[in-house]
Amino acid sequence: MLNYTLRRLMFTIPTLLLISFIIFLILDLAPNDPTGNLPLTIPPEVREKIRQSLGLDAPMYIRYLLWSQQFFINEPLNLLNQWFGWCIGDCEGRLRVSSWATRSPVVDLIAERMPQTLWVVGMSYVVGILIAVPIGVISAYKQYSWFDQIGTFIAMIGFSVPTFFTGVLLIVIFSVWVPNDSFFWLPSIYDTTLEVVDWDSFMLQVRQMIMPVMVLGLFNAAQISRFMRASMLDNLSQDYVRTARAKGLKEKTVLLVHVLRNSMIPVVTVIALGIPQIFGGAIITEQIFKVNGLGQLLIIGIQGADIPLVQTLTFLFAVLIVLFNLIADVLYGLLDPRIRYE
Amino acid sequence: MRDQSATILDVANLRTVFNTRDGQVFAVNDVSFYLRPGELLGIVGESGSGKSVTMMSLLKLLPMPPAEIQGGSIEFDGRDIRNVPDDELRKIRGGDIGFIFQDPMTSLNPVFTVGFQIIEPLRVHMGLNKKQARKRAAELLELVGIPDASARLKDYPHQFSGGMRQRVMIAIALACDPKVLIADEPTTALDVTIQAQILELIKDLRQKLGMAIIWITHDLGVIAEIADRVAVMYAGQIVEHAEVKELFANPQHPYTRALLETLPKMGEARGTRLASIDGQPPNLDHLPVSCEFAPRCKHAFDRCRAENPQRRDVSPAHDVACFWDYSSGGPTDA
Ligand SMILES: Nc1ncnc2c1ncn2[C@@H]1O[C@H](COP(=O)(O)OP(=O)(O)OP(=O)(O)O)[C@@H](O)[C@H]1O
Ligand SMILES: [Mg+2]
């Protein structure tokens, strides 16, 4: 198992290098100009100077190598320095991947935005799973009951209605229709500067998280509950379930020990594989609720043609996808004793 | 016809129906049989004749719906268990009655160790603690002939061969010293040498433990070897029932005779084709109103197509559901 994981990890390195190069290529092909948003009064020579100062006159492969050096070597060294105080090489003058728009290091920008995204996105995923698993289990056990029918209906809606619609709908209901002073009123804007120090600020934090978390969470729940149900149904008709009943086990044990354990195997992998997608899906939700997380950062970067920022963020999403693919495979092996990676 | 006082299991007029989307399937029709303590009852019949459904109906192991037990009584150890509450029934399942299923490859849970699966009924029914249960589980594995038993408790089902898995299933079924063991074609999915081993094992265990056994098979050869009594099933009904010697010596139902003819004979040259019974297996989409075997029967006459024969005694402990009387070579008196 360990062997397998290590080998897979080795294999991810060339994969990720290739992905980073492709992202770079695509972004380079896109007709964008970082000086395009500057006032028109700036004369062309000055624009050219600005481009040169950003290194844009160099050939494509030089720029890619520079980015690679900065991202794959300098940034990790810098992290070591920041976290542990270890200084390797030139700690002060080291070049880092910097945003064109703000001139600050991209990794710092990301670190700043990460907690908001993790809170909202992570919470919504947890909420989604907590809702989905029991619903999936009950729907399968009571197949075609009214519970199952309603669950199917809601899941279909949750699955097919996009989050930008549900998000706006919730805002219209809970921030606009519901009067301001009501208990049910919820803020439509996520205030990142809010610090949780006491009960009141904690409640405020909870309130402002409810809508974005529910919008994303219900979307996730719709998907996962379907998987859960299908997987449970697959297993409920297996022979080993009859054996478990023939042993005189309680229905609860049969369902929650024997069937659930088997049913979770594919669901856990689906959950793991879905985590990176969630970051992508969060882009829209973050935009609606003004959560200044990673998704919003990416949108700002795209609008401002901030290539280093977009390149780095996109690449990070790619890393997440590759990483969670690996995690899913490893989990599969851990959960299913029949699978041994040799 | 039967000695009521000495039975451990007494089933009368059992009727099980599947309510499917395409209509009803009458899988078990008015089946009655009994089992005495320590005795081995063989049930034979071709595929689809309702052997498994009959046995699973006893312990409500069928998916309900679609299955529905519509009638009959099931008396176990002097108690009617057809209408007992679920928790009472659970005590009987795996406790008083052990069950071995047809396919050992799929009957064990793939994600739990064999030890875990043997220990479960021990803890539920016998109230053993972890350590005692583990010890008994190892003893059971040894009993069913698995070498290096205590080490193998930690293995998963996929690490066992088919024959070994069936031994594990037998260990589970025997875990709580059941009074009755129901073995539903325990050797069908195994190859011939393993079949013989499992058969030996059961014979041996029966001697040691003395439980009553119901053995389902479509192989009359196996029945001849181990059974005390035999019931022959056709189209969800028992069509003939007798002591094993009597059945082989004096078969009264044309279907039983046909089955016996399909057996390879001693001294017959290898390679001669096994005989099979001509005609289509019966359709179960209606309640039997006439003899279901009539279309395949060479003795069938008008009455067979108009009326469903009831079981009639031929001699003590031998009954048959047929209008044809082989002793006189003609129809029985109406
Ligand atoms: N879940 C079900 N739904 C509908 N019909 C069923 C179901 N299970 C069994 N049957 C029907 O019940 C009849 C009897 O099946 P059963 O499994 O008892 O046969 P069997 O005698 O055990 O055969 P085999 O030797 O192949 O095991 C069959 O015709 C089958 O089609
Ligand atoms: Mg069967």
XYZ file of C-alpha atoms and ligand atoms in Angstrom:
708
model
C 0.000 0.000 0.000
C 2.693 2.450 1.060
C 4.747 1.341 -1.883
C 1.854 1.900 -4.198
C 1.159 5.348 -2.780
C 4.779 6.399 -3.165
C 4.888 5.166 -6.719
C 1.716 7.032 -7.531
C 3.152 10.170 -5.940
C 6.263 9.882 -8.117
C 4.067 9.594 -11.132
C 2.152 12.758 -10.260
C 5.273 14.919 -10.603
C 5.654 14.709 -14.396
C 1.864 14.860 -14.719
C 1.703 18.119 -12.801
C 4.657 19.617 -14.687
C 2.903 18.872 -17.927
C -0.334 20.360 -16.655
C 1.423 23.532 -15.518
C 2.982 23.887 -18.962
C -0.330 23.423 -20.715
C -1.994 25.992 -18.502
C 0.838 28.369 -19.288
C 0.456 27.753 -23.007
C -3.266 28.346 -22.980
C -2.991 31.521 -20.970
C -0.283 32.727 -23.339
C -2.490 32.093 -26.340
C -5.296 34.120 -24.848
C -5.418 37.668 -26.230
C -4.923 39.585 -23.041
C -2.844 42.564 -22.130
C -2.044 43.491 -18.552
C -1.814 47.123 -19.564
C -5.210 47.008 -21.200
C -6.980 48.295 -18.120
C -4.670 51.308 -17.741
C -5.968 54.749 -18.778
C -5.802 55.415 -22.513
C -3.759 58.551 -21.908
C -0.653 56.518 -21.164
C 1.558 56.709 -24.249
C 2.516 53.494 -26.098
C 6.231 53.750 -25.168
C 5.343 53.756 -21.523
C 3.055 50.759 -22.023
C 5.930 48.974 -23.720
C 8.169 49.790 -20.747
C 5.589 48.389 -18.359
C 5.390 45.206 -20.402
C 9.156 44.876 -20.369
C 9.263 45.394 -16.644
C 6.836 42.494 -16.310
C 9.158 40.369 -18.452
C 6.619 40.050 -21.235
C 9.139 40.655 -23.996
C 10.993 37.447 -23.217
C 10.129 34.323 -25.248
C 7.400 32.011 -23.999
C 9.661 29.217 -22.760
C 11.869 31.614 -20.785
C 8.799 32.996 -19.071
C 7.590 29.483 -18.319
C 10.948 28.473 -16.883
C 11.031 31.608 -14.766
C 7.572 30.921 -13.429
C 8.518 27.302 -12.760
C 11.638 28.310 -10.905
C 9.739 30.838 -8.848
C 6.823 28.543 -8.138
C 8.476 25.165 -7.698
C 11.707 26.267 -6.016
C 11.513 29.746 -4.577
C 7.995 29.528 -3.147
C 8.540 26.288 -1.216
C 11.826 27.663 0.148
C 10.024 30.784 1.180
C 7.313 28.760 2.923
C 9.999 26.887 4.866
C 11.429 30.210 5.895
C 8.060 31.616 6.956
C 6.860 28.548 8.827
C 9.996 27.216 10.444
C 12.469 30.074 10.093
C 14.819 27.888 8.058
C 16.743 30.036 5.640
C 18.138 28.275 2.594
C 19.914 30.428 0.008
C 19.028 34.055 -0.509
C 16.057 34.675 1.738
C 15.643 38.381 1.137
C 16.177 38.902 -2.548
C 14.558 35.720 -3.807
C 12.149 36.313 -6.682
C 8.590 35.150 -6.010
C 5.581 34.732 -8.259
C 4.020 38.169 -8.055
C 0.667 39.446 -9.138
C 0.883 41.999 -11.938
C -1.976 43.967 -10.568
C -0.998 44.295 -6.919
C 2.715 43.477 -7.135
C 2.371 41.330 -4.032
C 3.352 37.663 -4.045
C 0.558 35.450 -5.362
C 1.074 32.836 -2.699
C 0.513 35.436 0.002
C -2.717 36.508 -1.693
C -3.846 32.910 -1.788
C -2.934 32.326 1.837
C -5.000 35.353 2.748
C -8.045 34.079 0.869
C -7.755 30.430 1.754
C -9.469 30.446 5.186
C -12.710 31.971 3.880
C -12.953 29.441 1.094
C -12.086 26.553 3.355
C -14.693 27.625 5.880
C -17.509 28.115 3.443
C -16.645 25.371 0.989
C -15.439 22.892 3.573
C -18.490 23.469 5.755
C -20.830 23.093 2.813
C -19.231 19.810 1.869
C -19.487 18.499 5.402
C -23.102 19.650 5.603
C -23.764 18.062 2.234
C -22.374 14.700 3.343
C -24.183 14.792 6.669
C -27.472 15.370 4.877
C -26.805 13.003 1.997
C -25.684 9.825 3.744
C -28.746 9.283 5.963
C -31.095 10.293 3.160
C -29.398 7.878 0.779
C -29.537 5.049 3.324
C -33.213 5.544 4.173
C -34.238 6.065 0.535
C -32.625 2.782 -0.436
C -33.952 0.837 2.520
C -37.458 2.145 1.931
C -37.268 2.135 -1.827
C -40.295 3.722 -3.542
C -41.750 4.876 -0.221
C -42.987 8.454 -0.023
C -39.703 9.374 1.680
C -37.770 7.985 -1.262
C -40.026 9.678 -3.800
C -39.715 13.081 -2.142
C -35.970 12.575 -1.750
C -35.640 11.750 -5.434
C -37.665 14.790 -6.410
C -35.674 17.178 -4.227
C -32.364 15.676 -5.330
C -33.355 16.155 -8.948
C -34.158 19.790 -8.307
C -31.040 20.338 -6.248
C -28.962 18.743 -8.926
C -30.409 20.551 -11.914
C -30.917 24.068 -10.536
C -27.596 25.956 -10.664
C -26.182 27.513 -7.503
C -26.340 31.034 -8.940
C -30.090 30.631 -9.080
C -30.593 29.082 -5.639
C -28.162 31.628 -4.209
C -30.036 34.607 -5.564
C -33.353 33.019 -4.620
C -32.231 32.611 -1.017
C -30.998 36.204 -0.944
C -34.326 37.443 -2.259
C -36.171 35.465 0.391
C -34.013 35.815 3.479
C -32.343 39.186 2.911
C -35.004 41.095 1.021
C -38.453 39.706 1.860
C -37.760 38.877 5.456
C -37.674 42.154 7.407
C -34.320 43.299 8.736
C -35.197 42.966 12.384
C -36.671 39.494 12.073
C -34.936 36.470 13.567
C -34.963 34.828 10.144
C -33.221 37.660 8.350
C -29.815 36.656 6.993
C -27.070 38.928 5.634
C -26.505 38.653 1.908
C -22.905 39.824 2.121
C -20.252 37.729 3.808
C -18.175 40.006 6.012
C -14.651 38.625 6.131
C -13.405 41.221 8.587
C -15.702 39.831 11.265
C -13.697 38.346 14.096
C -15.236 35.777 16.363
C -14.521 36.938 19.896
C -17.714 36.303 21.809
C -21.106 34.658 21.511
C -22.676 37.523 19.551
C -19.964 37.656 16.945
C -20.058 33.879 16.731
C -23.771 33.986 16.028
C -23.163 36.649 13.393
C -20.580 34.414 11.788
C -23.004 31.494 11.801
C -25.719 33.674 10.305
C -23.585 34.927 7.475
C -22.403 31.424 6.699
C -25.850 29.855 6.567
C -26.819 30.902 3.057
C -23.568 30.214 1.155
C -23.083 26.948 3.029
C -26.649 25.816 2.415
C -26.554 26.700 -1.286
C -23.394 24.698 -1.877
C -24.268 22.053 0.690
C -27.649 21.224 -0.804
C -26.117 20.991 -4.236
C -23.558 18.523 -2.932
C -26.139 16.638 -0.917
C -28.290 16.152 -4.009
C -25.423 14.474 -5.799
C -24.032 12.397 -2.950
C -27.413 11.162 -1.750
C -28.069 9.716 -5.202
C -24.775 7.872 -5.133
C -25.449 6.672 -1.628
C -28.884 5.370 -2.548
C -27.678 3.561 -5.637
C -24.801 2.000 -3.787
C -27.035 0.866 -0.903
C -29.535 -0.661 -3.335
C -26.715 -2.532 -5.045
C -25.645 -4.035 -1.773
C -29.058 -4.681 -0.219
C -29.769 -7.368 -2.799
C -26.464 -9.153 -2.220
C -26.335 -12.640 -0.788
C -24.247 -11.629 2.209
C -27.157 -9.508 3.461
C -29.310 -12.618 3.609
C -26.515 -14.398 5.455
C -26.373 -11.578 7.978
C -30.128 -11.836 8.528
C -29.928 -15.627 8.762
C -27.436 -15.189 11.593
C -30.148 -13.453 13.586
C -28.628 -9.975 13.524
C -30.808 -6.958 14.189
C -32.026 -5.121 11.121
C -30.075 -2.081 12.327
C -26.844 -4.083 12.437
C -27.487 -5.602 9.046
C -28.075 -2.188 7.541
C -25.601 0.034 9.354
C -22.750 -2.432 9.712
C -22.925 -4.910 6.857
C -24.589 -2.981 4.071
C -23.406 0.526 4.901
C -19.762 -0.470 5.174
C -19.859 -1.959 1.682
C -21.910 0.872 0.252
C -19.542 3.524 1.542
C -16.643 2.244 -0.574
C -17.715 3.814 -3.866
C -19.328 6.792 -2.116
C -16.154 7.722 -0.259
C -14.247 7.788 -3.521
C -16.915 9.912 -5.124
C -16.727 12.290 -2.161
C -12.942 12.517 -2.386
C -13.041 13.063 -6.136
C -15.648 15.775 -5.692
C -13.642 17.935 -3.323
C -11.578 19.756 -5.977
C -14.681 20.309 -8.085
C -16.182 22.020 -5.108
C -13.509 24.699 -5.230
C -14.500 25.339 -8.799
C -18.184 25.403 -7.958
C -17.475 27.796 -5.123
C -16.335 30.443 -7.586
C -19.916 31.321 -8.397
C -21.254 31.046 -4.871
C -18.439 33.200 -3.538
C -19.232 35.782 -6.147
C -22.919 35.881 -5.215
C -22.383 36.222 -1.493
C -19.276 38.393 -1.808
C -17.124 35.936 0.043
C -13.597 37.053 -0.734
C -12.195 33.587 -1.135
C -10.144 31.878 -3.792
C -12.928 31.833 -6.348
C -13.334 35.551 -6.177
C -9.566 36.018 -6.388
C -9.518 33.992 -9.588
C -12.282 36.084 -11.117
C -10.464 39.317 -10.250
C -7.300 37.866 -11.756
C -9.042 36.914 -14.981
C -10.712 40.293 -15.320
C -7.415 42.104 -14.769
C -5.456 39.790 -17.084
C -3.239 39.039 -14.102
C -1.503 36.053 -15.694
C 0.734 34.964 -12.766
C -2.227 34.962 -10.431
C -4.480 33.043 -12.815
C -1.682 30.635 -13.739
C -0.910 29.853 -10.122
C -4.513 29.496 -9.003
C -5.471 27.321 -11.950
C -2.447 25.186 -11.319
C -3.387 24.814 -7.663
C -6.821 23.539 -8.700
C -5.058 21.037 -10.943
C -2.871 19.940 -8.031
C -5.991 19.432 -5.930
C -7.585 17.282 -8.607
C -4.523 15.095 -9.036
C -4.035 14.851 -5.295
C -7.621 13.879 -4.530
C -7.561 11.308 -7.297
C -4.679 9.726 -5.473
C -6.446 10.028 -2.128
C -9.544 8.409 -3.604
C -7.519 5.457 -4.855
C -5.757 5.019 -1.551
C -9.048 5.216 0.366
C -10.520 2.610 -1.935
C -7.690 0.275 -1.077
C -8.060 0.945 2.621
C -11.804 0.335 2.638
C -11.927 -2.683 0.377
C -9.745 -5.552 1.554
C -10.058 -7.234 -1.831
C -7.969 -4.497 -3.385
C -4.256 -4.671 -2.865
C -2.123 -2.474 -5.035
C 0.996 -4.338 -5.973
C -49.133 -40.387 8.490
C -46.899 -38.680 10.979
C -45.926 -38.849 14.589
C -46.717 -35.314 15.730
C -45.125 -35.534 19.142
C -41.654 -36.336 17.883
C -41.179 -33.564 15.333
C -38.858 -30.598 15.757
C -40.194 -28.822 12.689
C -43.659 -29.211 11.286
C -44.758 -27.244 8.255
C -48.306 -27.446 6.989
C -49.862 -25.979 3.854
C -47.193 -23.351 3.362
C -47.964 -21.005 0.504
C -45.555 -18.319 -0.722
C -46.271 -15.954 -3.575
C -44.141 -13.296 -5.268
C -46.092 -10.226 -6.267
C -44.042 -9.016 -9.187
C -44.669 -6.320 -11.742
C -45.520 -8.987 -14.312
C -48.057 -10.647 -12.059
C -47.924 -13.228 -9.325
C -45.460 -16.100 -9.118
C -46.806 -19.016 -7.122
C -43.491 -20.397 -5.905
C -44.634 -22.543 -2.980
C -48.071 -24.168 -3.063
C -49.455 -25.951 -0.030
C -46.225 -27.522 1.045
C -46.309 -29.745 4.130
C -43.444 -31.656 5.645
C -41.975 -32.498 9.011
C -38.581 -33.110 10.492
C -37.669 -35.260 13.469
C -34.779 -34.460 15.786
C -31.489 -35.774 14.469
C -32.931 -36.794 11.137
C -31.748 -35.830 7.651
C -34.486 -34.882 5.248
C -33.508 -34.494 1.635
C -35.425 -32.180 -0.683
C -34.965 -32.763 -4.411
C -36.406 -31.119 -7.456
C -35.215 -29.409 -10.575
C -34.181 -25.783 -10.686
C -37.062 -23.418 -9.945
C -39.198 -25.990 -8.180
C -39.342 -23.820 -5.063
C -36.886 -25.580 -2.761
C -35.024 -22.462 -1.676
C -38.132 -20.328 -1.404
C -39.771 -22.928 0.847
C -36.848 -22.971 3.246
C -36.367 -19.228 3.266
C -40.061 -18.735 3.936
C -39.629 -20.591 7.206
C -37.366 -17.884 8.589
C -38.757 -14.993 6.519
C -35.455 -14.574 4.730
C -37.126 -13.610 1.478
C -37.365 -9.992 0.384
C -40.865 -8.909 1.432
C -42.184 -7.431 -0.767
C -42.210 -8.969 -3.386
C -42.522 -12.209 -1.410
C -45.640 -12.831 0.646
C -46.366 -15.818 2.835
C -50.055 -16.266 2.226
C -50.867 -19.267 4.286
C -49.836 -22.251 6.304
C -48.401 -22.923 9.686
C -44.794 -23.366 10.705
C -44.287 -25.102 13.995
C -40.791 -25.223 15.411
C -40.050 -26.992 18.681
C -43.726 -26.938 19.606
C -44.160 -23.264 18.854
C -45.870 -21.573 15.922
C -43.200 -19.357 14.413
C -45.091 -18.057 11.439
C -46.492 -15.130 13.358
C -43.908 -14.565 16.080
C -42.621 -11.015 16.578
C -39.415 -10.103 14.761
C -37.158 -10.250 17.800
C -38.382 -13.759 18.628
C -37.730 -14.818 15.056
C -34.228 -13.371 15.229
C -33.443 -15.624 18.175
C -34.359 -18.625 16.066
C -32.392 -17.461 13.042
C -28.800 -18.456 13.591
C -29.599 -19.631 17.090
C -31.945 -22.619 16.795
C -31.836 -22.913 13.037
C -28.645 -22.542 11.043
C -28.672 -21.817 7.336
C -26.106 -22.620 4.654
C -26.640 -21.067 1.260
C -26.138 -22.130 -2.295
C -23.251 -19.895 -3.314
C -20.328 -19.617 -0.904
C -18.589 -17.073 -3.143
C -21.157 -14.366 -2.458
C -22.630 -15.396 0.873
C -19.916 -13.895 3.033
C -19.469 -10.178 3.512
C -16.320 -9.219 1.577
C -15.212 -6.371 3.827
C -15.227 -8.118 7.192
C -12.829 -10.760 8.402
C -14.020 -14.314 8.653
C -13.458 -14.139 12.401
C -15.755 -11.141 12.730
C -18.478 -12.922 10.793
C -18.311 -16.081 12.893
C -18.181 -14.122 16.122
C -21.303 -12.071 15.364
C -23.896 -14.808 16.012
C -21.927 -16.063 18.999
C -22.186 -12.672 20.662
C -25.818 -12.170 19.726
C -27.181 -15.578 20.678
C -24.814 -17.011 23.244
C -23.879 -13.748 24.921
C -20.168 -14.561 24.841
C -17.632 -11.812 25.407
C -15.025 -10.990 22.777
C -12.402 -13.349 24.090
C -14.697 -16.341 24.567
C -16.255 -15.756 21.169
C -12.851 -15.602 19.509
C -11.877 -18.863 21.141
C -15.059 -20.582 20.083
C -14.733 -19.196 16.562
C -11.297 -20.782 16.270
C -12.697 -24.069 17.566
C -15.489 -23.925 15.008
C -13.090 -23.314 12.139
C -11.068 -26.252 13.316
C -14.220 -28.341 13.549
C -15.052 -27.687 9.902
C -11.546 -28.645 8.910
C -9.757 -25.384 8.251
C -6.091 -25.757 9.124
C -4.331 -23.130 11.226
C -7.745 -21.934 12.400
C -6.916 -19.197 14.897
C -4.589 -17.439 12.452
C -7.141 -17.596 9.658
C -9.752 -15.749 11.710
C -8.008 -12.547 10.650
C -8.337 -13.333 6.952
C -10.944 -11.935 4.614
C -13.293 -14.145 2.576
C -11.452 -13.487 -0.680
C -8.398 -15.136 0.836
C -10.297 -18.449 1.003
C -11.144 -20.825 -1.821
C -14.749 -21.707 -2.618
C -14.692 -24.930 -0.640
C -13.051 -23.207 2.307
C -15.656 -20.452 2.211
C -18.400 -23.032 2.330
C -16.677 -24.506 5.382
C -16.727 -21.044 6.920
C -20.440 -20.787 6.132
C -20.959 -24.141 7.829
C -19.016 -22.908 10.850
C -21.284 -19.850 11.030
C -24.418 -21.964 10.686
C -23.263 -24.328 13.423
C -21.907 -21.575 15.672
C -24.713 -21.604 18.215
C -25.414 -25.356 18.300
C -28.591 -25.213 16.227
C -31.259 -27.879 16.516
C -31.864 -27.720 12.803
C -29.446 -27.069 9.991
C -30.847 -26.086 6.616
C -28.340 -26.658 3.839
C -29.503 -25.172 0.551
C -27.484 -26.906 -2.146
C -24.274 -26.378 -0.218
C -22.169 -28.171 -2.797
C -23.717 -27.154 -6.101
C -21.303 -24.303 -6.731
C -18.246 -26.407 -5.894
C -16.252 -28.841 -7.979
C -16.698 -32.555 -7.526
C -13.841 -33.402 -5.162
C -14.715 -30.467 -2.926
C -18.366 -31.553 -3.030
C -17.371 -34.942 -1.719
C -15.306 -33.366 1.053
C -18.145 -31.115 2.174
C -20.516 -34.069 2.112
C -18.149 -36.079 4.306
C -17.807 -33.117 6.633
C -21.565 -32.781 7.094
C -21.983 -36.506 7.670
C -19.228 -36.344 10.233
C -20.632 -33.260 11.982
C -24.056 -34.808 12.076
C -22.633 -37.743 13.992
C -20.780 -35.462 16.388
C -23.457 -32.843 16.993
C -26.670 -34.726 16.322
C -28.723 -31.915 14.826
C -31.516 -32.445 12.343
C -30.689 -31.467 8.788
C -32.689 -30.424 5.766
C -30.539 -30.959 2.700
C -31.629 -29.376 -0.555
C -30.169 -30.648 -3.785
C -31.079 -31.623 -7.294
C -28.760 -34.583 -7.106
C -30.503 -37.803 -6.130
C -27.104 -39.464 -5.860
C -26.257 -37.255 -2.898
C -29.625 -38.005 -1.348
C -29.054 -41.741 -1.629
C -25.834 -41.314 0.251
C -26.914 -39.245 3.232
C -30.663 -38.812 3.615
C -33.083 -40.665 5.881
C -36.189 -39.388 4.137
C -36.785 -37.584 0.875
C -39.359 -35.118 -0.375
C -39.541 -34.530 -4.124
C -40.675 -31.076 -5.209
C -42.218 -30.099 -8.498
C -43.771 -26.737 -9.382
C -43.799 -25.555 -5.791
C -45.451 -28.706 -4.456
C -44.231 -31.845 -2.765
C -45.204 -34.600 -5.173
C -43.695 -37.567 -3.407
C -42.317 -38.244 0.026
C -40.817 -41.437 1.460
C -37.972 -43.002 3.361
C -34.922 -42.978 1.175
C -34.751 -46.780 0.596
C -38.431 -46.956 -0.163
C -38.231 -44.073 -2.619
C -35.396 -45.599 -4.570
C -36.933 -49.076 -4.504
C -40.509 -48.158 -5.136
C -40.913 -44.696 -6.709
C -44.577 -43.846 -7.229
C -44.528 -40.522 -9.058
C -43.661 -40.397 -12.742
C -41.499 -37.367 -12.028
C -39.523 -39.236 -9.357
C -39.052 -42.098 -11.794
C -37.857 -39.687 -14.450
C -35.414 -38.174 -11.963
C -34.124 -41.619 -11.066
C -33.614 -42.409 -14.714
C -31.402 -39.370 -15.097
C -28.987 -40.848 -12.574
C -25.900 -42.413 -14.169
C -26.158 -46.171 -13.622
C -23.507 -48.306 -12.063
C -21.487 -50.081 -14.679
C -22.716 -47.852 -17.470
C -19.951 -46.882 -19.875
C -18.457 -43.463 -19.292
C -19.418 -40.930 -21.865
C -22.973 -42.135 -22.417
C -25.137 -39.067 -22.301
C -27.022 -38.424 -19.110
C -30.722 -38.657 -19.633
C -32.740 -35.525 -18.992
C -36.441 -35.073 -18.536
C -38.252 -34.073 -21.705
C -40.565 -31.088 -21.858
C -40.720 -27.624 -20.384
C -40.437 -26.873 -16.662
C -43.778 -25.699 -15.330
C -44.976 -22.143 -15.380
C -45.716 -20.758 -11.918
C -47.991 -17.890 -12.912
C -51.159 -19.624 -11.688
C -52.305 -21.716 -8.759
C -52.189 -25.386 -9.717
C -55.670 -26.515 -10.761
C -54.512 -29.619 -12.572
C -51.450 -31.828 -12.320
C -48.512 -29.594 -13.249
C -46.498 -32.559 -14.434
C -49.197 -33.842 -16.812
C -47.757 -32.197 -19.973
C -44.503 -34.132 -19.480
C -46.064 -37.347 -18.155
C -46.515 -40.478 -20.237
C -49.304 -41.789 -17.989
C -51.351 -38.598 -17.982
C -55.056 -39.057 -18.594
C -58.158 -36.855 -18.421
C -58.383 -36.551 -14.679
C -54.782 -35.285 -14.465
C -55.717 -32.343 -16.667
C -58.849 -31.515 -14.702
C -57.845 -31.885 -11.079
C -54.708 -31.319 -9.026
C -53.816 -34.611 -7.281
C -53.494 -34.455 -3.493
C -50.903 -36.430 -1.582
C -52.199 -39.915 -0.781
C -50.560 -42.580 1.359
C -49.073 -45.512 -0.496
C -47.706 -47.162 2.593
C -46.863 -45.799 6.059
C -44.437 -42.892 5.642
C -44.720 -42.962 1.861
C -47.109 -40.662 0.044
C -47.470 -39.443 -3.514
C -49.525 -36.826 -5.334
C -50.503 -38.740 -8.447
C -53.576 -40.335 -9.954
C -51.604 -43.138 -11.542
C -51.171 -46.360 -9.602
C -48.054 -48.220 -10.631
C -48.983 -51.340 -8.649
C -52.153 -51.861 -10.647
C -50.799 -50.214 -13.794
C -53.863 -47.991 -14.119
C -55.572 -44.947 -12.610
C -56.376 -44.972 -8.913
C -60.024 -45.130 -7.970
C -61.621 -41.707 -7.999
N -37.474 -12.503 -5.749
C -38.242 -13.250 -6.569
N -39.163 -12.658 -7.349
C -39.944 -13.384 -8.172
N -39.863 -14.709 -8.299
C -38.968 -15.363 -7.554
C -38.093 -14.675 -6.661
N -37.299 -15.581 -6.051
C -37.655 -16.787 -6.573
N -38.652 -16.666 -7.461
C -39.300 -17.752 -8.214
O -39.633 -18.763 -7.325
C -39.479 -20.025 -7.970
C -38.762 -20.987 -7.057
O -37.435 -20.551 -6.867
P -36.402 -21.312 -5.945
O -35.219 -20.421 -5.813
O -37.077 -21.762 -4.707
O -36.012 -22.567 -6.819
P -35.053 -23.745 -6.394
O -35.866 -24.968 -6.352
O -34.299 -23.372 -5.165
O -34.100 -23.790 -7.647
P -32.519 -23.950 -7.691
O -32.277 -25.418 -7.708
O -32.172 -23.328 -9.003
O -31.964 -23.252 -6.519
C -38.730 -19.773 -9.254
O -39.612 -19.982 -10.335
C -38.334 -18.333 -9.193
O -38.501 -17.763 -10.448
Mg -32.305 -22.792 -4.720
